[in-house]
Coordinates of C-alpha atoms in Angstrom, one line a residue:
X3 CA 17.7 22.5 52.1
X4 CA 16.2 20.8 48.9
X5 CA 12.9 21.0 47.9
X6 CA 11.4 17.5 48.4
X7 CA 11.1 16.0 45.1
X8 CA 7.1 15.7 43.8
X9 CA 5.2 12.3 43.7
X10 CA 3.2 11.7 40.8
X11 CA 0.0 9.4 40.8
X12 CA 0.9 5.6 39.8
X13 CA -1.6 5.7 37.4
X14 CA -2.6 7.8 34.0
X15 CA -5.6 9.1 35.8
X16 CA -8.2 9.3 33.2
X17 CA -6.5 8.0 30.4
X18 CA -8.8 4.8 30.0
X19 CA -12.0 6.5 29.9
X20 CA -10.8 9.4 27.6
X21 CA -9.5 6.7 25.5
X22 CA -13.1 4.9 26.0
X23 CA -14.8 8.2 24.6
X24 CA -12.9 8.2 21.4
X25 CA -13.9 4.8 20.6
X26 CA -18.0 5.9 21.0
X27 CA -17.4 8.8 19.1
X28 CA -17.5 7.7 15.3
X29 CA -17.0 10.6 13.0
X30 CA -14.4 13.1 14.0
X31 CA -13.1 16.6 13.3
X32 CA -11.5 15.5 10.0
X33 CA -12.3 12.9 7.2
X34 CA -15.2 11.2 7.5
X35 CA -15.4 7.4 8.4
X36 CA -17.1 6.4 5.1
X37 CA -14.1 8.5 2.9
X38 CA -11.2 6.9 4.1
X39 CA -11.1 3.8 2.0
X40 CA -11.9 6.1 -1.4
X41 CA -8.8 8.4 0.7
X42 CA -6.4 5.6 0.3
X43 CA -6.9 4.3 -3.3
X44 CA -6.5 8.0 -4.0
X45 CA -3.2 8.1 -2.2
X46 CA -2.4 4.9 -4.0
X47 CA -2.9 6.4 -7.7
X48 CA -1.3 9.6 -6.0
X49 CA 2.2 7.8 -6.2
X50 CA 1.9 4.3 -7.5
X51 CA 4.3 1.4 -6.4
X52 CA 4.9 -1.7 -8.4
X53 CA 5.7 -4.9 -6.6
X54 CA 7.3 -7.6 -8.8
X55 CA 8.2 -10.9 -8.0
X56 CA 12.2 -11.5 -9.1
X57 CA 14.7 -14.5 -8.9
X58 CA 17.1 -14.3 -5.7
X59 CA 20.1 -13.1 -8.2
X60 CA 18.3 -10.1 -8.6
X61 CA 18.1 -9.1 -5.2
X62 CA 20.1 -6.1 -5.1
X63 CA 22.4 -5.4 -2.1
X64 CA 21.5 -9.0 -0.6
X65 CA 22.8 -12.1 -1.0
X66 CA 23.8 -15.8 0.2
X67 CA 26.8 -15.7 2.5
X68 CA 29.2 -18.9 1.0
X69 CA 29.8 -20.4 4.2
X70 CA 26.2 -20.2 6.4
X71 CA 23.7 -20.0 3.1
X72 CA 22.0 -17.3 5.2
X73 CA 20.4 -14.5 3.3
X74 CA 21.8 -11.1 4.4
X75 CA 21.8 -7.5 3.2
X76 CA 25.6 -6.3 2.5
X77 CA 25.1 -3.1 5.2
X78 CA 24.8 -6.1 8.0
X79 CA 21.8 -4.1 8.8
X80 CA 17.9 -4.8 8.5
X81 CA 17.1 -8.4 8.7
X82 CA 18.3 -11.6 7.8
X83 CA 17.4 -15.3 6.9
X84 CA 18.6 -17.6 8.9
X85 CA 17.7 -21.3 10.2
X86 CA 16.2 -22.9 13.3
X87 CA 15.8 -25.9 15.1
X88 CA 12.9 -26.5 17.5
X89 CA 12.9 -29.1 19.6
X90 CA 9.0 -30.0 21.8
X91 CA 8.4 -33.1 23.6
X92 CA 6.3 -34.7 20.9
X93 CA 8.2 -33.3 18.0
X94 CA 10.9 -30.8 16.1
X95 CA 11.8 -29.4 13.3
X96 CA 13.4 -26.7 11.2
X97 CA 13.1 -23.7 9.1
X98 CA 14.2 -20.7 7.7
X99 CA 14.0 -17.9 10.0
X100 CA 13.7 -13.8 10.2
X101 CA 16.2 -12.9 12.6
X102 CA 16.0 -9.0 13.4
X103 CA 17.4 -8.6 16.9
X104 CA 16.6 -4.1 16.6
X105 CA 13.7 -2.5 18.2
X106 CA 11.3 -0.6 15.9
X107 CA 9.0 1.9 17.1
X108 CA 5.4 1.4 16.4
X109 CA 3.8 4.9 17.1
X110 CA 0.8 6.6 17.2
X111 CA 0.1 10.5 17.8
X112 CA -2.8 11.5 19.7
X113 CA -4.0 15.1 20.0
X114 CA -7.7 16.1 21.5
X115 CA -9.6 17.7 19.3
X116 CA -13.4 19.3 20.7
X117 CA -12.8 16.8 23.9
X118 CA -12.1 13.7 22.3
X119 CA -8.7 12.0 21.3
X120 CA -7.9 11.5 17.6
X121 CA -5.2 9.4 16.4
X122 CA -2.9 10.7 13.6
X123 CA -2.5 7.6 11.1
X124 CA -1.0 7.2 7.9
X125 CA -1.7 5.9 4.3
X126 CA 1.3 3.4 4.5
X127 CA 2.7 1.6 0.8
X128 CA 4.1 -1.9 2.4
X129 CA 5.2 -4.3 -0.7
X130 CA 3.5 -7.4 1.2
X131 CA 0.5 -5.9 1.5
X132 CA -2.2 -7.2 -1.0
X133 CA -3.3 -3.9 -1.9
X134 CA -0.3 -1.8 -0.9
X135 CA -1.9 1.0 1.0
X136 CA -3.1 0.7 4.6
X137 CA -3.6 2.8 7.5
X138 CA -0.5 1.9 9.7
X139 CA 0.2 4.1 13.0
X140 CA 1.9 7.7 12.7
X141 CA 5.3 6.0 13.0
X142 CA 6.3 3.1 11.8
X143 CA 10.0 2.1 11.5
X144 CA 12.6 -0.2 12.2
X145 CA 16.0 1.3 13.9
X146 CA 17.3 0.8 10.6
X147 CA 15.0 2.7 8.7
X148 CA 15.0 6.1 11.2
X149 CA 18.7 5.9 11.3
X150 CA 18.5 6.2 8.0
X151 CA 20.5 2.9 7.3
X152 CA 19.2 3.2 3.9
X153 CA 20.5 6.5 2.7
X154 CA 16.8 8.1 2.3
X155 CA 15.0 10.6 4.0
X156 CA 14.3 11.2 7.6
X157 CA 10.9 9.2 9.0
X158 CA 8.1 11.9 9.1
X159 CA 6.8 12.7 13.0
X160 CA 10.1 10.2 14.2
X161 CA 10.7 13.8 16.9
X162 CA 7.5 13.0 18.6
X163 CA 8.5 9.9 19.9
X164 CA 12.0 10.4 20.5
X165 CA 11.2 13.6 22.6
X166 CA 7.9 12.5 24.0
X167 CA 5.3 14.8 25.6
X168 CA 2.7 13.0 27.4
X169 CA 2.7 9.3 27.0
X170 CA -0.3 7.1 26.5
X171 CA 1.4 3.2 26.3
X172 CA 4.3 2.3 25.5
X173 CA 5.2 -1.5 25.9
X174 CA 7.4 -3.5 24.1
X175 CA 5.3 -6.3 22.4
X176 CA 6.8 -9.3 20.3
X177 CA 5.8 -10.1 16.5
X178 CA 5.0 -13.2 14.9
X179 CA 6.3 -16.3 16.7
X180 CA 6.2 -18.8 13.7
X181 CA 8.4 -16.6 11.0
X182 CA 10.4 -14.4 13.3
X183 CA 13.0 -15.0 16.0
X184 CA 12.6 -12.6 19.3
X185 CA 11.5 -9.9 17.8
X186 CA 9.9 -7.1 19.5
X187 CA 8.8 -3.2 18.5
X188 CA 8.2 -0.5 20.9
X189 CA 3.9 -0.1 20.8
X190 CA 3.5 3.7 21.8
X191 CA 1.0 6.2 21.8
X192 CA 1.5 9.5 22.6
X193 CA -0.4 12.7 23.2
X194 CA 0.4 16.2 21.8
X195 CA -1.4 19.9 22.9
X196 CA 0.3 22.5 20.6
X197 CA -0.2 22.4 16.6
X198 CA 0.8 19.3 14.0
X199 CA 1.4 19.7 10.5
X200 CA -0.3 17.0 8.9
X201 CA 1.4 15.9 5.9
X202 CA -1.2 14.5 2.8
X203 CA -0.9 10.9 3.6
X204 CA -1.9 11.7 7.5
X205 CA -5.4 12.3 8.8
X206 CA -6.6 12.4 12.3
X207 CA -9.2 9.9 13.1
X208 CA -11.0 8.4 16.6
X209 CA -10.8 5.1 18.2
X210 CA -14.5 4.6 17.1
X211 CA -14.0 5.4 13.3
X212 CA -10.8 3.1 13.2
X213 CA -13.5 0.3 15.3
X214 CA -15.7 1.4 12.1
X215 CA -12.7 0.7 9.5
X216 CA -11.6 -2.5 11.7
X217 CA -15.0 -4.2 9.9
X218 CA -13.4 -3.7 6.5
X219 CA -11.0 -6.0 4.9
X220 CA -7.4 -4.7 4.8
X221 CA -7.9 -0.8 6.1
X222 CA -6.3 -0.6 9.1
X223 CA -2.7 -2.8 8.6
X224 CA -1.4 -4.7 11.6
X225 CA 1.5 -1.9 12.8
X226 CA -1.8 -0.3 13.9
X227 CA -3.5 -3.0 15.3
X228 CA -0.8 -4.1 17.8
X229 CA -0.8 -0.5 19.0
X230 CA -4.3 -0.3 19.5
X231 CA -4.9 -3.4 21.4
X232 CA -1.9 -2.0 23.7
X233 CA -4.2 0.9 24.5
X234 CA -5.9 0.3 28.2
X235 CA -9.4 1.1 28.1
X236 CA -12.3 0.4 30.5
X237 CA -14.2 -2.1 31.2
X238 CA -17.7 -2.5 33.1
X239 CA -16.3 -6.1 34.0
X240 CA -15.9 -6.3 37.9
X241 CA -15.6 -10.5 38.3
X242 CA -14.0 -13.3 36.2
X243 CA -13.7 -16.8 36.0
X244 CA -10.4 -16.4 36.9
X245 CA -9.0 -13.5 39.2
X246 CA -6.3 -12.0 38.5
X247 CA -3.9 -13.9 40.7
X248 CA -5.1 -16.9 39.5
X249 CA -4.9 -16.2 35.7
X250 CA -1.1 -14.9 35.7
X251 CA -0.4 -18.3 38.2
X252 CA -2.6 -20.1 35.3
X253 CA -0.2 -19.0 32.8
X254 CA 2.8 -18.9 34.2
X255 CA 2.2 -22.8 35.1
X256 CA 2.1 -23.2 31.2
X257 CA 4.8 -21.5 30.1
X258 CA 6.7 -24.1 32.6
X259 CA 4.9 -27.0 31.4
X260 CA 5.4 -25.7 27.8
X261 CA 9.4 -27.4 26.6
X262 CA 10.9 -25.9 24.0
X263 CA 14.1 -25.4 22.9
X264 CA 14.8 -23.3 20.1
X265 CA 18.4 -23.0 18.1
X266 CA 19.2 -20.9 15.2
X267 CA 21.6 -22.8 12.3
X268 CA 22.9 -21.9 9.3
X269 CA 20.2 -21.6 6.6
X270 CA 22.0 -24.4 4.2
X271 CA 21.8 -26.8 6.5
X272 CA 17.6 -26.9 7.1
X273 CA 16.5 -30.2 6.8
X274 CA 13.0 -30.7 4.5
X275 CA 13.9 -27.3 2.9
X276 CA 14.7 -26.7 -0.8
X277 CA 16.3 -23.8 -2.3
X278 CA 16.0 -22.6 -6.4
X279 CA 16.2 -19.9 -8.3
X280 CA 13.2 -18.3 -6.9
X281 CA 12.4 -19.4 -3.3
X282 CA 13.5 -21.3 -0.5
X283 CA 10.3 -23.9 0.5
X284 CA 10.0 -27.1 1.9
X285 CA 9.9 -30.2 0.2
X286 CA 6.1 -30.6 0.5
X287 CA 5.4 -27.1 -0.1
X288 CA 3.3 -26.7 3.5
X289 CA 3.3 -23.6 5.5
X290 CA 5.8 -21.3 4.1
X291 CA 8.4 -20.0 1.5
X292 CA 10.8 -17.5 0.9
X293 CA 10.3 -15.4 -2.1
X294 CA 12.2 -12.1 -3.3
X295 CA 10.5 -8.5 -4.4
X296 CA 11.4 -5.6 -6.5
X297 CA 10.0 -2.4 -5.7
X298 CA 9.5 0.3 -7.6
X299 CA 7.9 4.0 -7.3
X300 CA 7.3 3.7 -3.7
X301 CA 5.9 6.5 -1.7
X302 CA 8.8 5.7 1.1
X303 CA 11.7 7.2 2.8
X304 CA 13.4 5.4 -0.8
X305 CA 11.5 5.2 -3.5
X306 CA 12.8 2.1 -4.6
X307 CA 14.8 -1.3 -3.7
X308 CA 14.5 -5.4 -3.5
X309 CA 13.9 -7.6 -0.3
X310 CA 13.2 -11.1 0.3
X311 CA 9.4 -11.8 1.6
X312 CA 7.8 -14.9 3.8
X313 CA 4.9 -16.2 1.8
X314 CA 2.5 -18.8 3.7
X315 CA 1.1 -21.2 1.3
X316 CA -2.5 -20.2 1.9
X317 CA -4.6 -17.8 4.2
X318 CA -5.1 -18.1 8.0
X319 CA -8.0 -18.2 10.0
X320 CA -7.6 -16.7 13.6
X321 CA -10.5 -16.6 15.9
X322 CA -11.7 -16.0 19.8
X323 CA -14.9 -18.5 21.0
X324 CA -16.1 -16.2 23.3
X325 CA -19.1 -17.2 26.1
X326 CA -20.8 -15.3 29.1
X327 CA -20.1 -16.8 32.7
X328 CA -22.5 -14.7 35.5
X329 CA -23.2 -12.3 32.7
X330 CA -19.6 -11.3 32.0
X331 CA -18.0 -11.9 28.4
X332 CA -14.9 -13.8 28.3
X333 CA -13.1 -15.2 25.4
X334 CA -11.1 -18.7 24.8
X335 CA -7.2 -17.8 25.4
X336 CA -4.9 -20.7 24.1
X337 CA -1.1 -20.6 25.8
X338 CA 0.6 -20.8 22.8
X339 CA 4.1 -21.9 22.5
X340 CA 6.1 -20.8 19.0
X341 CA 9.6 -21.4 18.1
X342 CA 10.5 -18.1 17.6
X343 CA 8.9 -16.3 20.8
X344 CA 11.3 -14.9 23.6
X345 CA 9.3 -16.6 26.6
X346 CA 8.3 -20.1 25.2
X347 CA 4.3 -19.0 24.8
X348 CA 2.3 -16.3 24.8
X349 CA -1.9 -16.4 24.7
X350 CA -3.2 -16.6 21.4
X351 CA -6.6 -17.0 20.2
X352 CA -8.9 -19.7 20.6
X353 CA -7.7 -20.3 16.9
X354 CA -4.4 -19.6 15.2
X355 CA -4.1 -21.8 11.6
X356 CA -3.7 -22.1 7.8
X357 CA -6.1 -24.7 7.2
X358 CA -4.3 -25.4 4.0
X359 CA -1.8 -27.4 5.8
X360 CA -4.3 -29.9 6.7
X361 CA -5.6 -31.4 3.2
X362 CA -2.5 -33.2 1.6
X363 CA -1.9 -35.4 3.9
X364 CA -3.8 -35.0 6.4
X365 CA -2.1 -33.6 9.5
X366 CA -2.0 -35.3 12.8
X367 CA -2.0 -31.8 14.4
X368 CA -5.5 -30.2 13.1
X369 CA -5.9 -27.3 15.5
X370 CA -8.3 -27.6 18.5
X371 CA -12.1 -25.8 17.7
X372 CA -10.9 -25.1 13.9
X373 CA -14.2 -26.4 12.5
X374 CA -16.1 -24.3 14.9
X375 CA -14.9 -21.3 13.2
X376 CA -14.9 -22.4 9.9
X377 CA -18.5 -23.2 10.3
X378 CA -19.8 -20.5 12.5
X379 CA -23.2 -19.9 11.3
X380 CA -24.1 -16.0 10.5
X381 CA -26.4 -15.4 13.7
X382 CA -22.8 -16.5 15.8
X383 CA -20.7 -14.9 14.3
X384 CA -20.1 -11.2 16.4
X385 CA -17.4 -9.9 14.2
X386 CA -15.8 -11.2 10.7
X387 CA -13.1 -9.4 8.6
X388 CA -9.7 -10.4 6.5
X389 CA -6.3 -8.7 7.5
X390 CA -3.1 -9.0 6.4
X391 CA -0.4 -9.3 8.7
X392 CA 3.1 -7.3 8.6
X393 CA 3.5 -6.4 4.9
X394 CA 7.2 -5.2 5.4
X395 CA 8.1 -8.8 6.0
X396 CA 5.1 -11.3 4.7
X397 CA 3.4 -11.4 1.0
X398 CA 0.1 -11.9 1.0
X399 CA -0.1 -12.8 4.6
X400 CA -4.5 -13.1 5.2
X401 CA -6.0 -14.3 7.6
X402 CA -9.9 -14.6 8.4
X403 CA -10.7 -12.9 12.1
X404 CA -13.6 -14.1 14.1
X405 CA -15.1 -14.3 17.2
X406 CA -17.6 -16.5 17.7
X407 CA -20.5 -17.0 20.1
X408 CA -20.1 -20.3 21.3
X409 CA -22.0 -22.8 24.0
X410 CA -21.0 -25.5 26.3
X411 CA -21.6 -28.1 23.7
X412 CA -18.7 -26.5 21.2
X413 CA -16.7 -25.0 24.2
X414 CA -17.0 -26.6 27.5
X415 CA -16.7 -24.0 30.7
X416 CA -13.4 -26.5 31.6
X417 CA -11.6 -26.8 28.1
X418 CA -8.7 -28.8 27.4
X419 CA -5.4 -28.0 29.1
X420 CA -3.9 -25.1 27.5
X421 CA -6.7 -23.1 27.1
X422 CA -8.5 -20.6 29.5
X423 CA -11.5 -18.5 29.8
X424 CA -10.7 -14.8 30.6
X425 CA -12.6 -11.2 30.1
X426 CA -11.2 -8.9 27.8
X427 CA -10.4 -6.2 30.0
X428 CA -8.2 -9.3 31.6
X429 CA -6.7 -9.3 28.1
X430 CA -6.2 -5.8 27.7
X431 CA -4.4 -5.6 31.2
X432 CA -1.8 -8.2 29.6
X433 CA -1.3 -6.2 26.4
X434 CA 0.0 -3.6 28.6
X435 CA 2.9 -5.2 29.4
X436 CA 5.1 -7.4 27.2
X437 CA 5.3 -10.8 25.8
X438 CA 1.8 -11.8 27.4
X439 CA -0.3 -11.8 24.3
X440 CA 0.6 -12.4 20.8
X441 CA 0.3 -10.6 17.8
X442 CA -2.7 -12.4 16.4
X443 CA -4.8 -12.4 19.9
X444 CA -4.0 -8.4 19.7
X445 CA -5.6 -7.6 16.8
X446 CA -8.8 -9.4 18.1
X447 CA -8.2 -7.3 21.4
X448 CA -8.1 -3.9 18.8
X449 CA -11.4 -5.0 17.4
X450 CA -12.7 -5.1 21.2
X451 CA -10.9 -1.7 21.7
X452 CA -12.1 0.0 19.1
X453 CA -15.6 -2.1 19.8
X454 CA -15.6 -3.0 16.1
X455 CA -17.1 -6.1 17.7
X456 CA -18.7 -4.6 21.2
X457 CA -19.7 -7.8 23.1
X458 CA -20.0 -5.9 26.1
X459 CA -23.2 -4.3 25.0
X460 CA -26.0 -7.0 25.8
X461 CA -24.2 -7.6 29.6
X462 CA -23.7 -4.4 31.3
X463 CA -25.8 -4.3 34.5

């Protein structure tokens, strides 16, 4: 007769809280907290990368297919540029798009080291980035890359995630809705017992020393942020405006309510959108362009090669208005449709804009509470830092992150349609499964994580 087969619990027993330790403990077994940034421009002098802007015709391995005008790479693999339409209610348009349909793994390897989890991460070049080097998670890399589309070497730790031993999250979570079409990376952390070579540009660091290194401008790169905020930690929440019924309900009423159709074209035909020898930008020169890189002396799986970029005209500012209801934080969620996203919206921050657009002319679509956080007085203001976003696809992508302590009189307890109070541990449920929460919202639920920003502190009972 066979054995009867063994039921497991339905839940990582214990994971949240060990996970909740890490992030209180802020100097680990390895490199202190205050070290790493001095670590990283050491790594950067260690094998320094030149990024130089170059006209499209130098684009090596890439060009402009004659009968679409979309911007490909000759292998068919990596990304491309294409166009698409978006239709809403009240308006559409078009734009150039990234269309990368593989699944990247975004992964992180955690080990226990004197009863707390550390986090292997890694001193990252990315040509986007404003000063190259950033910690990014253990593995980070397209399909294309770790099947070595590009001819270079094998992605270091790649065998810890393809043969996994005791897995922490993994979720599939989408990327930025605005600049690229459906895309999504696998988040994943995963634990290791037995011994890890750690290579020069790795070091082992907690939850609470990255929450340290979250309040420092470009240190911890956005790979790693997405992961983190996928992480499910603890919570001493028990009630919320909103039960948990009520807020997926809540949402799912929005993403119903929410119309909009999105169609991908060939990139010659965009309407608004201009193309010479050096980008591809609209007409006004708003939002976005496409620009072209050169790399060279890269500390990569290649040393060296050219890619086109997205460039946004100026830097974002992306923040939460958070409140207490009953003694219980919660933060202002916005259901946020983008052209690009798989599922019409996902929540987003109270916040999400380039307030660049808005000065010539002035735009008819200001976003909702932007003044709020561009004037958030000091004593409000719980956490501030800049970030870049993804600097394998966007040049000097920043953005301002807040979250600001709001009151009735900025942020009503019933706020326009759209937007929703809920706690963060209500967030950090979402993140645990995909296409609920958007890539800028996660990064705000890392800093909470990591309690970079702990607004928990002043309302435990």
């Amino acid at each position: 007769m066979n054995a009867r087969p063994a039921l497991r619990p339905r839940s990582g027993a214990g994971v949240a809280e060990r996970l909740a330790r890490s992030a209180a403990v802020t100097e680990g077994i390895g490199m202190a907290t205050r070290d790493v940034p001095d670590w990283l421009a050491a790594r950067t002098r260690a094998r320094p990368a030149r990024v130089r802007r170059i006209p499209f015709a130098e684009l090596d391995g890439w060009s402009f297919a004659d009968d679409t005008g979309d911007l490909r790479h000759h292998s068919g693999r990596f990304f491309s540029v294409e166009g698409l339409h978006v239709v809403r209610p009240d308006e559409e348009w078009q734009q150039p798009i990234i269309m990368q349909p593989e699944i990247g793994i975004l992964g992180i390897l955690a080990k226990e080291f004197d009863g707390t989890l550390h986090f292997l991460m890694q001193a990252k070049m990315e040509p986007g980035n404003p000063n190259l080097v950033q910690l990014s998670p253990t593995v980070q890399a397209t399909r294309s890359n770790y099947t070595k589309a590009h001819g270079g070497a094998q992605v270091k730790y790649l065998e810890y995630f393809l043969h996994r031993d005791r897995v922490l999250t993994d979720v599939l979570q989408s990327e930025h809705g605005a600049w690229f079409f459906r895309k999504r990376n696998r988040n994943m952390i995963v634990e290791v017992d037995g011994d890890v070579p750690v290579d020069d540009d790795f070091r082992w660091l907690t939850l609470g020393q990255l929450g340290a290194l979250l309040n420092k401008d470009n240190v911890v790169n956005m790979d790693a942020r997405t992961v983190l905020a996928s992480a499910s930690m603890t919570r001493p929440e028990r009630r919320a405006r909103l039960s948990d019924t009520d807020l997926l309900s809540w949402f799912t009423g929005e993403r119903a309510r929410l119309d909009v159709r999105a169609r991908r074209m060939p990139l010659r035909q965009v309407s608004g959108w201009r193309r010479d020898a050096h980008s591809i930008h609209r007409a006004d020169h708003r939002d976005f362009r496409v620009v072209a890189v050169g790399v060279e002396g890269a500390a990569r799986e290649v040393s060296g090669w050219t890619q086109p970029l997205f460039e946004p005209v100026g830097p974002g500012v992306v923040g939460f208005a958070y409140r207490t209801f009953g003694g219980i934080p919660h933060v202002l969620a916005h259901a946020r449709a983008e052209g690009g996203l798989l599922d019409t919206a996902e929540l987003g921050p109270t916040v999400q804009h380039i307030p660049v657009n808005d000065n010539d002319p002035p735009t008819v679509h200001r976003s909702h509470f932007l003044d709020l956080m561009l004037d958030a007085p000091p004593d409000r203001t719980r956490y501030a830092a800049v970030h870049s976003e993804e600097g394998g696809r966007f040049l000097n992508a920043e953005s301002r992150y807040l979250i600001v302590e709001t009151d009735e009189s900025t942020t009503p307890a019933q706020p326009p349609p759209g937007y929703h109070w809920i706690t963060p541990g209500q967030l950090n449920w979402l993140a645990g499964h995909s296409h609920y929460v958007n890539v800028q919202a996660r990064t705000l639920l890392a800093v909470l994580n990591t309690r970079a920003a702990d607004i928990d502190h002043e309302h435990r009972p």
